[in-house]
Coordinates of C-alpha atoms and ligand atoms in Angstrom, one line a residue:
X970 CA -8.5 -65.9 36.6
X971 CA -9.2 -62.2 37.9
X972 CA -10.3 -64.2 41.1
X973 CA -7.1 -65.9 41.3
X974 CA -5.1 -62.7 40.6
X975 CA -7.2 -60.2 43.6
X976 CA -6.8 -64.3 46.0
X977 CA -2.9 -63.9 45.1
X978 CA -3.0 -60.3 46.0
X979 CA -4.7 -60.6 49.4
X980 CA -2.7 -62.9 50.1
X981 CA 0.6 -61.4 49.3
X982 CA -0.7 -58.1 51.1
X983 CA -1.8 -60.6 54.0
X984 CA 2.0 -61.6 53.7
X985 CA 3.4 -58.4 53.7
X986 CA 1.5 -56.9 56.7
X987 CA 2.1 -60.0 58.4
X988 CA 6.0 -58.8 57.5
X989 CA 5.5 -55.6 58.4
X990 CA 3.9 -56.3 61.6
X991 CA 6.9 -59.3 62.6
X992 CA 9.3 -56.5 61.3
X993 CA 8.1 -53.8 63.7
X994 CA 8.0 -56.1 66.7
X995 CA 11.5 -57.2 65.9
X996 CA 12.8 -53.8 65.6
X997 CA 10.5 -52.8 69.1
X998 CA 12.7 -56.1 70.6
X999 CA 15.6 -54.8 69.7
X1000 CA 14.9 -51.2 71.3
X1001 CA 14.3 -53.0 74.1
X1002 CA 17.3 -55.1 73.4
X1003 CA 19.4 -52.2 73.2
X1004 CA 18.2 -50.5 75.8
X1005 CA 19.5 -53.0 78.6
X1006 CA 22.3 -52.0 80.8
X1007 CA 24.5 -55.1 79.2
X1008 CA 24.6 -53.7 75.8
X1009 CA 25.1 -50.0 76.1
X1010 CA 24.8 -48.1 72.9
X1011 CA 25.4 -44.5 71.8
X1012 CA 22.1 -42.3 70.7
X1013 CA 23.9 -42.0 67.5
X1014 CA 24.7 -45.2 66.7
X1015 CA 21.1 -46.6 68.4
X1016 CA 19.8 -44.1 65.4
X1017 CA 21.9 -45.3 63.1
X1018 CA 20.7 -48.9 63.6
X1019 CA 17.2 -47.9 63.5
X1020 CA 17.9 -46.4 59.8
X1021 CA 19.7 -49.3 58.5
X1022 CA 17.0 -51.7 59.6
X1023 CA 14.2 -49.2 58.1
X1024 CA 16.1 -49.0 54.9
X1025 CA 16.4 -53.0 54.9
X1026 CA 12.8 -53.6 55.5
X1027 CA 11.4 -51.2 53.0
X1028 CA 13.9 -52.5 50.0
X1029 CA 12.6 -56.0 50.4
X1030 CA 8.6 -54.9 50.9
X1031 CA 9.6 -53.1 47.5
X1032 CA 11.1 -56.0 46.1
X1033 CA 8.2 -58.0 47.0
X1034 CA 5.8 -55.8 45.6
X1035 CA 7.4 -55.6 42.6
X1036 CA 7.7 -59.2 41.5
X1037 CA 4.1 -59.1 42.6
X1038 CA 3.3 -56.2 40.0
X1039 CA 5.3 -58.6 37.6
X1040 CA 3.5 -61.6 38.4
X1041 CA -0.3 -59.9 37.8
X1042 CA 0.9 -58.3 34.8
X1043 CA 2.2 -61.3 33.2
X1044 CA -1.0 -63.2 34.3
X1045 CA -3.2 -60.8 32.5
X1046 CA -1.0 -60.8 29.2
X1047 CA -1.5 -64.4 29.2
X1048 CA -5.3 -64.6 29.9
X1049 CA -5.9 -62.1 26.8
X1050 CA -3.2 -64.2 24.8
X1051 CA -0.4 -61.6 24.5
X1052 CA 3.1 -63.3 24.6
X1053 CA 5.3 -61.7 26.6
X1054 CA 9.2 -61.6 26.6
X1055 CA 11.5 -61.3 29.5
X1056 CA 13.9 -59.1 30.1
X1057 CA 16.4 -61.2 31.3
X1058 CA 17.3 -64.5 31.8
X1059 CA 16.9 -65.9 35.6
X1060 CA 19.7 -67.5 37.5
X1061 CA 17.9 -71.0 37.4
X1062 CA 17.8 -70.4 33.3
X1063 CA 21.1 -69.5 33.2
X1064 CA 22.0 -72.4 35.3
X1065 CA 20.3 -75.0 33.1
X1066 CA 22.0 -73.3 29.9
X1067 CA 25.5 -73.8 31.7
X1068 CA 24.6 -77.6 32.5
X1069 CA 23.8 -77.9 28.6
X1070 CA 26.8 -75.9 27.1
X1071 CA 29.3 -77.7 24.8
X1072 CA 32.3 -75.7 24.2
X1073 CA 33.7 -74.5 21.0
X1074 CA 36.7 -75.6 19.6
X1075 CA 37.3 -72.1 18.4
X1076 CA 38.8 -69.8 20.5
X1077 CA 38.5 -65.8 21.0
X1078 CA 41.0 -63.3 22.1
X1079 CA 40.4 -60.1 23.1
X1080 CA 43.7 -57.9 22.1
X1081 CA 43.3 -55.2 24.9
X1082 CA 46.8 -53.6 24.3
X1083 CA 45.0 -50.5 23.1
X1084 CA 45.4 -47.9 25.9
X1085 CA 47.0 -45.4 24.5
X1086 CA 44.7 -45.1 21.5
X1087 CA 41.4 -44.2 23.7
X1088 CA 40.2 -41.6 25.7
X1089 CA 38.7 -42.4 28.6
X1090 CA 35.1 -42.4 27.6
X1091 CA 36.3 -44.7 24.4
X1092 CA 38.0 -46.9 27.5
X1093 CA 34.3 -46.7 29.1
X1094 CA 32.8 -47.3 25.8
X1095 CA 34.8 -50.5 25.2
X1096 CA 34.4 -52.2 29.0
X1097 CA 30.8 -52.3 28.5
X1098 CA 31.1 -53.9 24.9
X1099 CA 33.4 -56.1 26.6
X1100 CA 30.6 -56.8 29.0
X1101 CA 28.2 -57.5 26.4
X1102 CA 30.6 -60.1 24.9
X1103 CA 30.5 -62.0 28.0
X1104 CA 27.2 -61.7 28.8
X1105 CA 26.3 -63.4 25.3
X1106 CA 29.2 -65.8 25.6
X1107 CA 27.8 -66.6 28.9
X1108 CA 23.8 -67.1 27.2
X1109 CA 25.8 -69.2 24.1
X1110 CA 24.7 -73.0 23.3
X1111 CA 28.3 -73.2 22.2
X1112 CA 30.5 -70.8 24.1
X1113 CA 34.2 -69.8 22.8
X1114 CA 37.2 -70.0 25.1
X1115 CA 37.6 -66.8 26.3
X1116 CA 40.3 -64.5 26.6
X1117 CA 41.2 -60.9 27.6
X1118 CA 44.8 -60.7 27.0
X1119 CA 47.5 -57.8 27.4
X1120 CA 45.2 -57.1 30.2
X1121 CA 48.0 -55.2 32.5
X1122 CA 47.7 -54.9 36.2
X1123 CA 47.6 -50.8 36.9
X1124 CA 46.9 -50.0 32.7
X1125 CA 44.1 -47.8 32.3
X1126 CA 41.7 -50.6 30.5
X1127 CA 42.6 -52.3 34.1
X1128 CA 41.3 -49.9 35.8
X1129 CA 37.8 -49.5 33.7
X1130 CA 37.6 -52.9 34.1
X1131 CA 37.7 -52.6 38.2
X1132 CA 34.7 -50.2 38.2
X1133 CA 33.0 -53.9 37.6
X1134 CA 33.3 -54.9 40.7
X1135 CA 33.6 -59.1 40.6
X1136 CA 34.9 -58.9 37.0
X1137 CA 38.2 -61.1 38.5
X1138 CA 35.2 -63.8 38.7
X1139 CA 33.8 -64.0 35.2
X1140 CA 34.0 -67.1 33.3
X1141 CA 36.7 -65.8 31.1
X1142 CA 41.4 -66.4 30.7
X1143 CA 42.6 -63.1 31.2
X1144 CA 46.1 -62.3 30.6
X1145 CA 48.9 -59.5 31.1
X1146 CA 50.8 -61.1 28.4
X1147 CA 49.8 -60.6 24.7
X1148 CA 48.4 -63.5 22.7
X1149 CA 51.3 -63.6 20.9
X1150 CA 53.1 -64.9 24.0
X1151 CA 51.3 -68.4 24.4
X1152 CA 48.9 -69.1 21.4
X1153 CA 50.4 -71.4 18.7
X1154 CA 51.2 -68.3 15.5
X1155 CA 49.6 -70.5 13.1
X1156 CA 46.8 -70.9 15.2
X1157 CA 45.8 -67.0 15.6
X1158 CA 43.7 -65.2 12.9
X1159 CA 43.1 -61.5 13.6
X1160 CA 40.1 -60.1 12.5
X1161 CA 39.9 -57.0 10.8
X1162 CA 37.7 -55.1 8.7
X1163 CA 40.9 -54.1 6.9
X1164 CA 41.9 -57.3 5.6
X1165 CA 42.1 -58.8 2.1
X1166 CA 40.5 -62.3 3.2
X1167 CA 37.0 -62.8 3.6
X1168 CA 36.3 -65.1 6.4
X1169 CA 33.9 -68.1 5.2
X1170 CA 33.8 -70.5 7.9
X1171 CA 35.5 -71.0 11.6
X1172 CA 38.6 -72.9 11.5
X1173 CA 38.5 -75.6 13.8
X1174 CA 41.7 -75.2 17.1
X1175 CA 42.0 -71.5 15.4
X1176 CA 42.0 -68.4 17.9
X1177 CA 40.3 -65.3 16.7
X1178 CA 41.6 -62.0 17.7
X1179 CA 39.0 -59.2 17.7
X1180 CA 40.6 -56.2 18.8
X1181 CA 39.6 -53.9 22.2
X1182 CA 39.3 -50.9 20.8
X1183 CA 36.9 -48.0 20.6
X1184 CA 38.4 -45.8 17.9
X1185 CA 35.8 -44.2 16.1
X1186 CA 37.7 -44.9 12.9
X1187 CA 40.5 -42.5 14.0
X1188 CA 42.9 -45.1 13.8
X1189 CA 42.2 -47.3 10.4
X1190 CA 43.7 -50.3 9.6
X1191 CA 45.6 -50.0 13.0
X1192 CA 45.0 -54.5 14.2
X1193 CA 45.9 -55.2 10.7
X1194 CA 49.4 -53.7 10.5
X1195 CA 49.6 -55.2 13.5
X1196 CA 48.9 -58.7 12.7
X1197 CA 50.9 -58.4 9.4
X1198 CA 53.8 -57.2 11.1
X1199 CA 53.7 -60.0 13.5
X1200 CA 52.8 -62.5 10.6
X1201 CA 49.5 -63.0 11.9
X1202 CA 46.8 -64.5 9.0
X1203 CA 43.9 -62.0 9.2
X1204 CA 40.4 -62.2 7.9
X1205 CA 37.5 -59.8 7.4
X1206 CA 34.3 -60.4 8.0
X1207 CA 31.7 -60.9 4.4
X1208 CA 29.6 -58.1 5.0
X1209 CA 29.9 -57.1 1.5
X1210 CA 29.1 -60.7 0.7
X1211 CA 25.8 -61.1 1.9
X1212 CA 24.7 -57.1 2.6
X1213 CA 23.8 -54.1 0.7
X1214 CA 26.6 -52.2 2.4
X1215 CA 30.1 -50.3 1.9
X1216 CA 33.0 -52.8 1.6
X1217 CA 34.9 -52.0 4.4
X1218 CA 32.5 -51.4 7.2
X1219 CA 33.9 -51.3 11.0
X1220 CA 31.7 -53.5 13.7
X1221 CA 32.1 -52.7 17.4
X1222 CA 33.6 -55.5 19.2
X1223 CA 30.4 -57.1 20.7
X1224 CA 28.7 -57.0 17.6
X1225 CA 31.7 -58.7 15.7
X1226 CA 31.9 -61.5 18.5
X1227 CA 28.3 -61.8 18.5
X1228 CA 28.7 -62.8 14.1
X1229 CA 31.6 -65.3 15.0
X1230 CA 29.9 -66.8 17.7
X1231 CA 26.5 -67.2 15.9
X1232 CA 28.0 -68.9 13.4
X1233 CA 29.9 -71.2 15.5
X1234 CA 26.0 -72.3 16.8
X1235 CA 25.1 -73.4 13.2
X1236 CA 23.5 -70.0 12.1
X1237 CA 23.6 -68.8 8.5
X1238 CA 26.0 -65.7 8.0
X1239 CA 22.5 -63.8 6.9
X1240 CA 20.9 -65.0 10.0
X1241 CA 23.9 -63.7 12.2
X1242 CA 24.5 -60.2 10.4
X1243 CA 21.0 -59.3 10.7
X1244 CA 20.7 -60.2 14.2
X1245 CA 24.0 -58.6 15.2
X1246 CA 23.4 -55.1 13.4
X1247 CA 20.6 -52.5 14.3
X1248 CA 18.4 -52.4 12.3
X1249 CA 18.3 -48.0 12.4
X1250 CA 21.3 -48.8 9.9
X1251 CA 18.6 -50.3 7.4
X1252 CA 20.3 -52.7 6.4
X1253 CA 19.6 -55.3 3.5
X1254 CA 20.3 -58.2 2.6
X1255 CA 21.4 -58.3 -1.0
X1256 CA 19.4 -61.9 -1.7
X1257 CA 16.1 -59.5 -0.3
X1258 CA 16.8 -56.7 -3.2
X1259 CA 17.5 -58.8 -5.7
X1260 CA 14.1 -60.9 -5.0
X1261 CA 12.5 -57.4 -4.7
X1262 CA 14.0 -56.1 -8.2
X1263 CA 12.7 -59.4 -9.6
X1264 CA 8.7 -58.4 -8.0
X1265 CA 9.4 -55.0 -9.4
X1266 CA 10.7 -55.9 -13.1
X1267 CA 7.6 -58.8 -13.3
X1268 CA 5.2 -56.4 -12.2
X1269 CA 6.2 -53.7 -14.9
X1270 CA 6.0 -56.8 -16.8
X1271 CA 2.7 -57.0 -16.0
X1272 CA 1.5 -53.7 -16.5
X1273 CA 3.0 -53.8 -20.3
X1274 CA 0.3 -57.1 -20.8
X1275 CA -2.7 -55.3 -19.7
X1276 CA -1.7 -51.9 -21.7
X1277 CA -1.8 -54.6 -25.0
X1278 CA -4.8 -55.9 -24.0
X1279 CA -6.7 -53.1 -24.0
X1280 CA -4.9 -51.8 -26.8
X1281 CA -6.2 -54.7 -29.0
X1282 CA -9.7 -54.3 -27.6
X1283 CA -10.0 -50.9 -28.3
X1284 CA -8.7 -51.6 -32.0
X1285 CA -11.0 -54.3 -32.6
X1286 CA -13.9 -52.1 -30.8
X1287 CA -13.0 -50.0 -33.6
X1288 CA -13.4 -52.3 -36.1
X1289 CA -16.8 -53.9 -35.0
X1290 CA -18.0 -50.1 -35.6
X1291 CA -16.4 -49.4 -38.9
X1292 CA -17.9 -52.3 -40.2
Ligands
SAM2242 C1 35.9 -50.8 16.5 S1 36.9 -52.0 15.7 C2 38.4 -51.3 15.7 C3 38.8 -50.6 14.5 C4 40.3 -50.3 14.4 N1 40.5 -49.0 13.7 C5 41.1 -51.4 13.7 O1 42.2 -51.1 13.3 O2 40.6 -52.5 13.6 C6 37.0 -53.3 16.9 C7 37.4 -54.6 16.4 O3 36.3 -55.3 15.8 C8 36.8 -56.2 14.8 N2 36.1 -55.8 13.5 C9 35.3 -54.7 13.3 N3 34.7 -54.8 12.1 C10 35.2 -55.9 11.5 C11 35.0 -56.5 10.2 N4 34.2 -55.9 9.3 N5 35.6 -57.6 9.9 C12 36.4 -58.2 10.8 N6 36.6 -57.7 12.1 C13 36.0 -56.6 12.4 C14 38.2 -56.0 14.6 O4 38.9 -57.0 15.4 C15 38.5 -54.6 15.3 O5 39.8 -54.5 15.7

């Protein structure tokens, strides 16, 4: 294997100084190139062609020498059995996950209409949890319909958004109207830590609203007078229901799309909340305490058997000597 490994690197070093050496010549041609009458060329900008081919060259003899240091080290993890994880998922993986993705029939909206209640590190904040949404929309077995609505043209959340450049090209439906404008009412559930329904299951043709906003609990129960006073069904999410945690506990938008949208793949609502929350909360699950209670309460148990034991031994100890 080792042999392999220092054969690969030779000839990947063979490769590169082979590169470096057709790199240099090129770059001599093009001196040369440049220095004929036909194509006269400023000193400046002959330098400044120089530069851009150096800086060219050296990012992809970096490149290639780090997805050479990649490949070694993932050969050795393997030879002394160690399974290692990605980091990310490749283009080819994330093409054959597209070819194999069945859409949901449930559908997501993002209510962005929240400008004027963020600063503009909260706007930050939000964008990349927007991100983060469709990145794992993009990864999902059974992605939802996505939409970014109230999404204005020259807003501020607009304008965080442009600082991803290509964001026009995601896979997502964004919209300057509001959902309210072209979803079917009695279609749209908002979802909302502040609500009075607990959300069981997805409803099939619903669209769930998850609000765009980064608050930091400064405005409470904001998206569910909002969807009340439109006459909007809400629903929270059963956190309560299945963890050792306050009733009303606020999610960040990713991790609240990242619940939905594991359940929509089959998952169980314990499987989902522990996945989606970090686990620096220390969080539990409330069927895990009650099965530790029970180990605790049988091993006290137990101990109360053994103490009898020993008490009737030592009694009949006694006995043996007294008689
Ligand atoms: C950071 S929260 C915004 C909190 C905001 N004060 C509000 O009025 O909803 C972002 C969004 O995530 C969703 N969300 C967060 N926690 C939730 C929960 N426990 N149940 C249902 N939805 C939740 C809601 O759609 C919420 O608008």
């Amino acid at each position: 294997m080792e042999t392999d490994i220092n054969n690969e690197i030779h000839q990947e070093c063979t490769t590169k100084e082979i590169f470096q050496k057709e790199t240099k010549q090129s770059s001599d041609d093009s001196t040369k190139d440049v220095a004929t009458p036909s194509k006269p060329l400023s000193k400046k900008q002959m330098k400044r062609m120089e530069k851009a081919k150096k800086l060219g060259v050296n990012k992809l003899i970096r490149r290639k020498r780090e997805k050479l240091q990649k490949k070694v080290k993932r050969k050795l993890a393997e030879e002394e059995g160690i399974v290692t994880e990605r980091t990310g998922i490749s283009r080819k993986e994330l093409k054959r996950m597209k070819d194999n993705q069945i859409p949901s029939d449930v559908s997501v909206a993002i209510d962005l209409s929240f400008d004027g209640f963020m600063s503009g590190k909260d706007l930050n904040s939000c964008v990349s949890q927007l991100l983060r949404v469709y990145s794992s929309n993009r990864r999902a077995i059974r992605p939802f319909p996505l939409h970014f609505t109230s999404l204005r043209k020259g807003s501020e959340m607009y304008k965080a958004m442009d600082h991803h450049e290509g964001w026009q090209n995601w896979n997502i439906i964004w919209h300057e109207e509001s959902y309210l404008d072209f979803f079917d009412k009695s279609k749209l559930i908002y979802l909302t830590s502040e609500s009075d329904n607990v959300l069981d299951s997805l409803e099939p043709g619903a669209v769930y609203v998850i609000g765009g906003l980064v608050d930091h609990n400064h405005h409470k129960n904001l998206c569910n007078e909002i969807a009340l006073k439109h006459n909007i069904r809400t629903a929270r999410l059963p956190l309560s229901e299945h963890l050792v945690i306050k009733s009303r506990t606020v999610l960040t938008i990713n991790q609240c799309f990242d619940i939905i949208l594991g359940i929509s793949e089959g998952k169980t609502w314990q499987q989902v909340l522990m996945e989606a929350l970090p686990a620096r909360k220390k969080i539990q699950l409330k069927d895990d305490v009650k099965t530790q209670t029970n180990k605790e309460k049988s091993s006290v148990e137990n101990l109360e058997k053994v103490e009898n034991i020993l008490d009737k031994n030592e009694k009949l100890n006694e006995s043996i000597k007294n008689t």
